[in-house]
Amino acid sequence: MRVVILCGGESPERDVSLASGWSVARALLEQGNEVVLVDPAAAVPVLAGPLQPGDVVDGFTVRKEPPSLSDRHQLRWRMHAALTGGPVLELLRGAELVFLGLHGGWGEDGHVQALLEMAGVRFTGAGSAACAAAWHKGRAQAVLGAAGLPVTERVLWRAGACEVPQDVERLVAAGPVVAKPVADGSSVSVYRVDSLPQLAQVAAEVHSGDVELLVEPFLSGREFTVAVVGDQVLPVVEIELTTPLFDYTAKYQPGAVSEVCPARVPADFASQLQELALRAHQALGFGSDAYSRTDFRCDTGGEPMCLEVNALPGLTATSLLPLAATGAGWTYPDLIQSIVDLATR
C-alpha cells in the first residue's frame, strides 16, 4: 500500500508529531508498505520517501520546549500553502491512505480532515466533525456533561478582553484551579493557580493574553487515561506524578513520570473508567473506524472526572496509547496495523 504520513505541522506539538511520524513509518515499512513522510509546515515538505520495505529510518527526539509563537505563525503559513494546492496536495490525492500523525492545531481540530474529506482522500482517525467537537475543551466538556459523563465545573475566559469574571473569582476563592487554553494539546501552557494575582500573571503570559482560557477546579486525586481503538477499549493507564500537573516536559521526556499499565486499581474501578472512555468516544461522534484517548483525574473523594478526549493521541515511543496497546498484548506494529485496518475496511 502507498501510505503518506502527515506529521510535524504548526502546533505546539510539532516535535511530538514528528517523533510519531517516524515511529509510524518504521512500523508501516515492517508491514510491507511504501511510505512517504511529509511535514506540510516545513520549507521542504517531503521529509523522506518513497521509502521501501526494508529501508532503515531514523527517529526524532522531542525537544524540551514547544515552538515559539512567532515560529508557529511561519509554520502555519507554510502549512496552509502546502495543503491547499501544489505538489503536496497532489501527493495526498495519489496516496492509497494518508496516515495522520499530526497532533494539535489544524491536524487535530478538523481542518486537515475536512480538506481530505473534500478531496476524497482516505485517512486514519476520526472525521472532521468529531475532531472539531473534541478539540475545544470547553464545548467538549459541555457535550460530555450533557451525555451524563462526569465533568468538573468550568468557566471560559478570553483573558485579554475583559476583567476577571465573577465566576472565575469564585472558583479561585474556593481553592486551587487549573487554567489552560481551550484549544491546545500536550498540556502546553497548563498552569495551577492559587490566587487571583497569579491568575492575572498566567493570563498575561499565555500567548500574550489573547487566548481563551478554561478555568476549572484543580483535582488532587489520581490521574488515568483510557484509549479506544475502534470498538475495543484498551487497559487503563495510571499516570503517577511527581509534579502537580502532567505538563509538556513530563509527557515527552523519558523518566519524568511513572506510567503504569494496567493500572493498579480494583477491577470494577477499571471497568468504570473503560466504560466512561467508550461513552466519551461515542458522545463526541467518534465512530468504530476511529481511535481516541480520554484523560481522567479524580477528585478528593476518588471519583473520576473526564478532562478531555484526544482525537489523534501521540504515537511516540513514550506515548500513552502505545503503552496501553502493550498492556493489551499488542506490539507497536500491531497498533499501527489496527489503525490502518480501521481506516481501510
CSV table of C-alpha atoms in Angstrom, one decimal:
chain,number,residue,atom,x,y,z
A,1,MET,CA,0.0,0.0,0.0
A,2,ARG,CA,1.2,3.6,-0.8
A,3,VAL,CA,0.9,5.5,2.5
A,4,VAL,CA,1.6,9.2,3.0
A,5,ILE,CA,2.3,10.1,6.7
A,6,LEU,CA,1.5,13.6,7.6
A,7,CYS,CA,3.4,14.8,10.6
A,8,GLY,CA,5.1,17.9,12.1
A,9,GLY,CA,2.7,20.8,11.4
A,10,GLU,CA,2.2,24.1,13.0
A,11,SER,CA,1.0,23.4,16.5
A,12,PRO,CA,3.0,23.4,19.8
A,13,GLU,CA,3.0,19.6,19.5
A,14,ARG,CA,5.1,19.8,16.3
A,15,ASP,CA,8.1,17.9,17.7
A,16,VAL,CA,5.8,15.2,19.2
A,17,SER,CA,4.1,14.8,15.8
A,18,LEU,CA,7.5,14.4,14.0
A,19,ALA,CA,8.5,11.7,16.5
A,20,SER,CA,5.2,10.0,16.0
A,21,GLY,CA,5.6,10.2,12.2
A,22,TRP,CA,9.0,8.5,12.2
A,23,SER,CA,7.8,5.8,14.6
A,24,VAL,CA,4.7,5.1,12.4
A,25,ALA,CA,7.0,5.0,9.3
A,26,ARG,CA,9.1,2.2,10.8
A,27,ALA,CA,6.0,0.1,11.6
A,28,LEU,CA,4.5,0.6,8.2
A,29,LEU,CA,7.7,-0.4,6.4
A,30,GLU,CA,7.9,-3.5,8.5
A,31,GLN,CA,4.4,-4.4,7.3
A,32,GLY,CA,5.5,-4.1,3.6
A,33,ASN,CA,4.1,-0.7,2.7
A,34,GLU,CA,5.6,2.1,0.6
A,35,VAL,CA,5.9,5.2,2.8
A,36,VAL,CA,6.3,8.9,2.2
A,37,LEU,CA,6.9,11.2,5.2
A,38,VAL,CA,5.5,14.7,4.7
A,39,ASP,CA,5.7,17.7,7.0
A,40,PRO,CA,3.4,20.2,5.4
A,41,ALA,CA,4.8,23.1,7.5
A,42,ALA,CA,8.4,22.6,6.6
A,43,ALA,CA,10.2,24.6,4.0
A,44,VAL,CA,10.8,21.3,2.1
A,45,PRO,CA,7.6,19.3,2.9
A,46,VAL,CA,8.8,15.8,1.9
A,47,LEU,CA,10.9,14.6,4.7
A,48,ALA,CA,11.6,11.2,3.3
A,49,GLY,CA,10.4,8.8,0.6
A,50,PRO,CA,9.2,7.0,-1.1
A,51,LEU,CA,10.6,4.5,1.4
A,52,GLN,CA,10.5,0.9,0.5
A,53,PRO,CA,10.1,-2.2,2.9
A,54,GLY,CA,13.4,-2.9,4.5
A,55,ASP,CA,14.6,0.7,4.4
A,56,VAL,CA,16.1,1.8,7.7
A,57,VAL,CA,14.7,5.1,9.1
A,58,ASP,CA,15.9,7.3,11.9
A,59,GLY,CA,13.8,8.6,14.7
A,60,PHE,CA,13.2,12.1,16.1
A,61,THR,CA,13.8,13.3,19.6
A,62,VAL,CA,11.2,15.6,21.2
A,63,ARG,CA,12.9,18.8,22.4
A,64,LYS,CA,12.1,20.2,25.9
A,65,GLU,CA,10.2,23.2,24.7
A,66,PRO,CA,7.5,23.6,22.1
A,67,PRO,CA,7.9,26.0,19.2
A,68,SER,CA,7.7,29.7,19.9
A,69,LEU,CA,4.5,31.7,18.9
A,70,SER,CA,6.5,33.5,16.2
A,71,ASP,CA,7.8,30.2,14.8
A,72,ARG,CA,4.2,28.9,14.8
A,73,HIS,CA,3.0,31.8,12.6
A,74,GLN,CA,5.6,31.0,10.0
A,75,LEU,CA,4.8,27.3,10.2
A,76,ARG,CA,1.1,27.9,9.8
A,77,TRP,CA,1.5,29.9,6.6
A,78,ARG,CA,3.7,27.2,5.1
A,79,MET,CA,1.2,24.5,6.1
A,80,HIS,CA,-1.7,26.4,4.6
A,81,ALA,CA,0.1,26.9,1.3
A,82,ALA,CA,1.2,23.2,1.1
A,83,LEU,CA,-2.3,21.7,1.8
A,84,THR,CA,-4.3,24.0,-0.5
A,85,GLY,CA,-2.5,23.4,-3.7
A,86,GLY,CA,0.7,22.2,-5.5
A,87,PRO,CA,2.7,19.0,-5.2
A,88,VAL,CA,1.8,18.1,-1.6
A,89,LEU,CA,-1.9,18.1,-2.3
A,90,GLU,CA,-1.3,16.0,-5.4
A,91,LEU,CA,0.8,13.6,-3.4
A,92,LEU,CA,-2.0,13.2,-0.9
A,93,ARG,CA,-4.5,12.6,-3.7
A,94,GLY,CA,-2.3,9.9,-5.1
A,95,ALA,CA,-2.0,8.0,-1.8
A,96,GLU,CA,-4.0,4.9,-1.0
A,97,LEU,CA,-4.0,6.0,2.6
A,98,VAL,CA,-3.0,9.2,4.5
A,99,PHE,CA,-1.8,8.3,8.0
A,100,LEU,CA,-2.4,11.3,10.2
A,101,GLY,CA,0.4,11.7,12.6
A,102,LEU,CA,-0.4,15.3,13.3
A,103,HIS,CA,-1.1,16.3,16.8
A,104,GLY,CA,-2.7,19.6,17.9
A,105,GLY,CA,-3.6,22.6,15.8
A,106,TRP,CA,-5.0,22.1,12.3
A,107,GLY,CA,-4.1,18.4,12.4
A,108,GLU,CA,-6.4,17.7,15.4
A,109,ASP,CA,-9.1,20.4,15.2
A,110,GLY,CA,-10.7,19.1,12.0
A,111,HIS,CA,-9.1,21.4,9.4
A,112,VAL,CA,-6.9,18.8,7.7
A,113,GLN,CA,-9.6,16.1,8.0
A,114,ALA,CA,-12.1,18.4,6.2
A,115,LEU,CA,-9.6,19.1,3.4
A,116,LEU,CA,-9.0,15.4,2.9
A,117,GLU,CA,-12.7,14.7,3.0
A,118,MET,CA,-13.4,17.3,0.3
A,119,ALA,CA,-10.5,15.8,-1.8
A,120,GLY,CA,-11.9,12.3,-1.4
A,121,VAL,CA,-8.8,11.0,0.3
A,122,ARG,CA,-8.9,8.1,2.8
A,123,PHE,CA,-7.2,8.9,6.1
A,124,THR,CA,-6.8,7.4,9.6
A,125,GLY,CA,-8.6,8.6,12.7
A,126,ALA,CA,-11.9,10.4,13.2
A,127,GLY,CA,-13.6,12.7,10.7
A,128,SER,CA,-13.6,16.5,10.8
A,129,ALA,CA,-16.8,16.9,12.8
A,130,ALA,CA,-15.7,14.6,15.6
A,131,CYS,CA,-12.3,16.2,15.7
A,132,ALA,CA,-13.8,19.7,15.9
A,133,ALA,CA,-16.1,18.6,18.7
A,134,ALA,CA,-13.3,17.2,20.8
A,135,TRP,CA,-10.7,19.9,20.2
A,136,HIS,CA,-12.4,22.8,22.0
A,137,LYS,CA,-12.2,21.6,25.6
A,138,GLY,CA,-15.0,23.8,26.9
A,139,ARG,CA,-17.5,22.7,24.3
A,140,ALA,CA,-16.4,19.1,24.5
A,141,GLN,CA,-16.9,19.1,28.3
A,142,ALA,CA,-20.4,20.6,27.7
A,143,VAL,CA,-21.2,17.7,25.3
A,144,LEU,CA,-19.8,15.1,27.7
A,145,GLY,CA,-21.8,16.6,30.6
A,146,ALA,CA,-25.0,16.6,28.6
A,147,ALA,CA,-24.4,12.9,27.8
A,148,GLY,CA,-24.2,12.2,31.5
A,149,LEU,CA,-20.4,11.8,31.9
A,150,PRO,CA,-18.8,13.3,35.0
A,151,VAL,CA,-17.1,16.6,34.3
A,152,THR,CA,-15.9,19.5,36.5
A,153,GLU,CA,-17.4,23.0,36.7
A,154,ARG,CA,-15.6,25.2,34.2
A,155,VAL,CA,-15.5,28.9,33.1
A,156,LEU,CA,-14.3,30.1,29.8
A,157,TRP,CA,-12.5,33.5,29.8
A,158,ARG,CA,-10.9,35.4,27.0
A,159,ALA,CA,-8.2,36.8,29.2
A,160,GLY,CA,-7.2,39.8,27.0
A,161,ALA,CA,-10.7,41.0,26.5
A,162,CYS,CA,-12.1,41.8,30.0
A,163,GLU,CA,-11.5,41.8,33.7
A,164,VAL,CA,-11.6,38.5,35.6
A,165,PRO,CA,-15.2,37.3,35.6
A,166,GLN,CA,-17.0,36.8,38.9
A,167,ASP,CA,-17.4,33.1,38.2
A,168,VAL,CA,-13.6,32.8,37.9
A,169,GLU,CA,-13.1,34.8,41.1
A,170,ARG,CA,-15.4,32.4,42.8
A,171,LEU,CA,-13.6,29.3,41.6
A,172,VAL,CA,-10.2,30.7,42.7
A,173,ALA,CA,-11.6,31.7,46.1
A,174,ALA,CA,-12.8,28.1,46.6
A,175,GLY,CA,-9.4,26.6,46.1
A,176,PRO,CA,-6.7,25.9,43.6
A,177,VAL,CA,-7.7,25.9,39.9
A,178,VAL,CA,-6.2,24.9,36.6
A,179,ALA,CA,-6.0,27.4,33.8
A,180,LYS,CA,-5.3,26.3,30.3
A,181,PRO,CA,-6.0,27.3,26.7
A,182,VAL,CA,-9.3,25.7,25.5
A,183,ALA,CA,-7.6,24.7,22.2
A,184,ASP,CA,-4.1,23.3,22.7
A,185,GLY,CA,-2.7,19.8,23.4
A,186,SER,CA,0.2,18.1,25.2
A,187,SER,CA,-0.5,20.1,28.3
A,188,VAL,CA,1.1,23.2,26.7
A,189,SER,CA,0.5,26.3,28.8
A,190,VAL,CA,-1.3,24.5,31.6
A,191,TYR,CA,-1.0,26.1,35.0
A,192,ARG,CA,-2.0,25.5,38.5
A,193,VAL,CA,-3.3,28.8,40.0
A,194,ASP,CA,-3.7,29.5,43.7
A,195,SER,CA,-4.6,33.2,43.7
A,196,LEU,CA,-6.1,36.0,41.5
A,197,PRO,CA,-2.8,37.8,41.1
A,198,GLN,CA,-1.2,34.6,39.9
A,199,LEU,CA,-4.1,34.1,37.5
A,200,ALA,CA,-3.6,37.6,36.1
A,201,GLN,CA,0.1,36.8,35.6
A,202,VAL,CA,-0.7,33.5,33.8
A,203,ALA,CA,-3.3,35.3,31.6
A,204,ALA,CA,-0.7,37.8,30.5
A,205,GLU,CA,1.9,35.1,29.7
A,206,VAL,CA,-0.3,32.7,27.7
A,207,HIS,CA,0.1,33.8,24.1
A,208,SER,CA,0.3,37.5,25.2
A,209,GLY,CA,-3.1,37.3,26.9
A,210,ASP,CA,-5.1,37.0,23.6
A,211,VAL,CA,-6.4,33.5,24.1
A,212,GLU,CA,-9.5,31.9,25.5
A,213,LEU,CA,-8.7,30.1,28.8
A,214,LEU,CA,-10.6,27.3,30.5
A,215,VAL,CA,-10.5,27.7,34.3
A,216,GLU,CA,-11.6,24.7,36.4
A,217,PRO,CA,-11.1,23.4,39.9
A,218,PHE,CA,-7.8,21.6,40.5
A,219,LEU,CA,-8.4,17.9,41.1
A,220,SER,CA,-5.9,16.4,43.6
A,221,GLY,CA,-6.6,12.8,43.1
A,222,ARG,CA,-5.1,10.1,40.9
A,223,GLU,CA,-4.8,10.5,37.1
A,224,PHE,CA,-5.7,8.0,34.5
A,225,THR,CA,-6.1,7.7,30.7
A,226,VAL,CA,-8.0,5.1,28.6
A,227,ALA,CA,-7.7,4.5,24.9
A,228,VAL,CA,-10.4,3.3,22.5
A,229,VAL,CA,-9.4,1.7,19.1
A,230,GLY,CA,-12.4,1.1,17.0
A,231,ASP,CA,-14.8,-0.7,19.3
A,232,GLN,CA,-12.1,-2.1,21.6
A,233,VAL,CA,-11.3,-0.4,24.9
A,234,LEU,CA,-7.6,-0.8,26.0
A,235,PRO,CA,-6.4,-1.3,29.5
A,236,VAL,CA,-6.3,1.7,31.9
A,237,VAL,CA,-3.1,3.6,32.3
A,238,GLU,CA,-2.3,5.4,35.5
A,239,ILE,CA,0.0,8.4,35.4
A,240,GLU,CA,1.9,8.6,38.7
A,241,LEU,CA,3.0,12.2,39.0
A,242,THR,CA,5.9,13.7,40.9
A,243,THR,CA,4.7,17.2,39.9
A,244,PRO,CA,1.2,18.8,40.4
A,245,LEU,CA,0.5,18.7,36.7
A,246,PHE,CA,1.2,16.3,33.8
A,247,ASP,CA,2.8,19.0,31.7
A,248,TYR,CA,4.6,19.0,28.3
A,249,THR,CA,8.1,18.2,29.8
A,250,ALA,CA,6.7,15.4,31.9
A,251,LYS,CA,4.9,13.9,28.9
A,252,TYR,CA,7.8,13.6,26.5
A,253,GLN,CA,11.0,13.3,28.5
A,254,PRO,CA,11.6,9.7,29.4
A,255,GLY,CA,11.6,9.0,33.2
A,256,ALA,CA,9.9,12.2,34.2
A,257,VAL,CA,6.8,10.3,35.4
A,258,SER,CA,5.8,6.8,36.1
A,259,GLU,CA,3.1,5.4,33.8
A,260,VAL,CA,1.6,2.1,34.9
A,261,CYS,CA,-0.4,-0.2,32.6
A,262,PRO,CA,-2.6,-2.0,33.5
A,263,ALA,CA,-3.3,0.5,36.4
A,264,ARG,CA,-3.2,-1.0,39.9
A,265,VAL,CA,-6.8,-0.4,40.7
A,266,PRO,CA,-9.8,-2.7,41.6
A,267,ALA,CA,-11.4,-4.4,38.6
A,268,ASP,CA,-14.7,-2.6,39.0
A,269,PHE,CA,-13.0,0.8,39.0
A,270,ALA,CA,-11.0,-0.1,35.9
A,271,SER,CA,-14.2,-1.2,34.2
A,272,GLN,CA,-15.9,2.1,35.2
A,273,LEU,CA,-13.1,4.1,33.6
A,274,GLN,CA,-13.2,2.0,30.4
A,275,GLU,CA,-17.0,2.4,30.2
A,276,LEU,CA,-16.7,6.2,30.6
A,277,ALA,CA,-14.0,6.3,27.9
A,278,LEU,CA,-16.1,4.4,25.4
A,279,ARG,CA,-19.1,6.7,26.2
A,280,ALA,CA,-17.0,9.8,25.7
A,281,HIS,CA,-15.6,8.4,22.4
A,282,GLN,CA,-19.2,7.9,21.2
A,283,ALA,CA,-20.7,11.1,22.6
A,284,LEU,CA,-18.3,13.3,20.6
A,285,GLY,CA,-19.1,11.4,17.4
A,286,PHE,CA,-16.1,9.1,17.2
A,287,GLY,CA,-17.2,6.0,15.2
A,288,SER,CA,-16.0,2.4,15.1
A,289,ASP,CA,-13.4,3.5,12.4
A,290,ALA,CA,-11.7,6.0,14.8
A,291,TYR,CA,-9.5,5.9,17.8
A,292,SER,CA,-9.2,8.2,20.8
A,293,ARG,CA,-7.7,8.6,24.3
A,294,THR,CA,-9.7,10.0,27.2
A,295,ASP,CA,-8.0,11.6,30.2
A,296,PHE,CA,-9.4,11.4,33.7
A,297,ARG,CA,-8.4,12.9,37.1
A,298,CYS,CA,-10.1,12.0,40.4
A,299,ASP,CA,-11.5,14.4,42.9
A,300,THR,CA,-10.8,14.3,46.6
A,301,GLY,CA,-13.5,11.6,47.0
A,302,GLY,CA,-11.8,9.4,44.4
A,303,GLU,CA,-14.5,9.9,41.7
A,304,PRO,CA,-13.1,10.2,38.2
A,305,MET,CA,-13.8,13.3,36.1
A,306,CYS,CA,-13.4,13.5,32.3
A,307,LEU,CA,-10.9,16.1,31.4
A,308,GLU,CA,-10.7,15.8,27.6
A,309,VAL,CA,-10.8,13.4,24.6
A,310,ASN,CA,-7.8,13.3,22.3
A,311,ALA,CA,-8.6,12.7,18.7
A,312,LEU,CA,-5.1,12.0,17.5
A,313,PRO,CA,-3.1,10.8,20.6
A,314,GLY,CA,0.6,10.6,20.4
A,315,LEU,CA,2.4,7.6,18.9
A,316,THR,CA,5.9,8.2,20.1
A,317,ALA,CA,8.0,5.7,21.9
A,318,THR,CA,6.9,7.2,25.3
A,319,SER,CA,3.3,8.0,24.4
A,320,LEU,CA,0.4,6.6,26.4
A,321,LEU,CA,-1.6,5.0,23.5
A,322,PRO,CA,1.3,2.6,22.6
A,323,LEU,CA,1.7,1.8,26.3
A,324,ALA,CA,-2.0,0.9,26.6
A,325,ALA,CA,-1.6,-1.3,23.5
A,326,THR,CA,1.3,-3.1,25.1
A,327,GLY,CA,-0.9,-3.7,28.1
A,328,ALA,CA,-3.4,-5.3,25.8
A,329,GLY,CA,-0.8,-7.6,24.4
A,330,TRP,CA,-0.2,-5.7,21.2
A,331,THR,CA,3.1,-4.8,19.7
A,332,TYR,CA,3.6,-1.3,18.3
A,333,PRO,CA,3.2,-2.6,14.7
A,334,ASP,CA,0.0,-4.3,15.8
A,335,LEU,CA,-1.3,-1.0,17.0
A,336,ILE,CA,-0.4,0.8,13.8
A,337,GLN,CA,-1.9,-2.0,11.7
A,338,SER,CA,-5.1,-1.8,13.7
A,339,ILE,CA,-5.4,1.9,13.0
A,340,VAL,CA,-4.8,1.2,9.3
A,341,ASP,CA,-7.4,-1.5,9.3
A,342,LEU,CA,-10.0,0.8,10.8
A,343,ALA,CA,-9.4,3.3,8.0
A,344,THR,CA,-9.4,0.9,5.1
A,345,ARG,CA,-12.0,-1.7,6.0
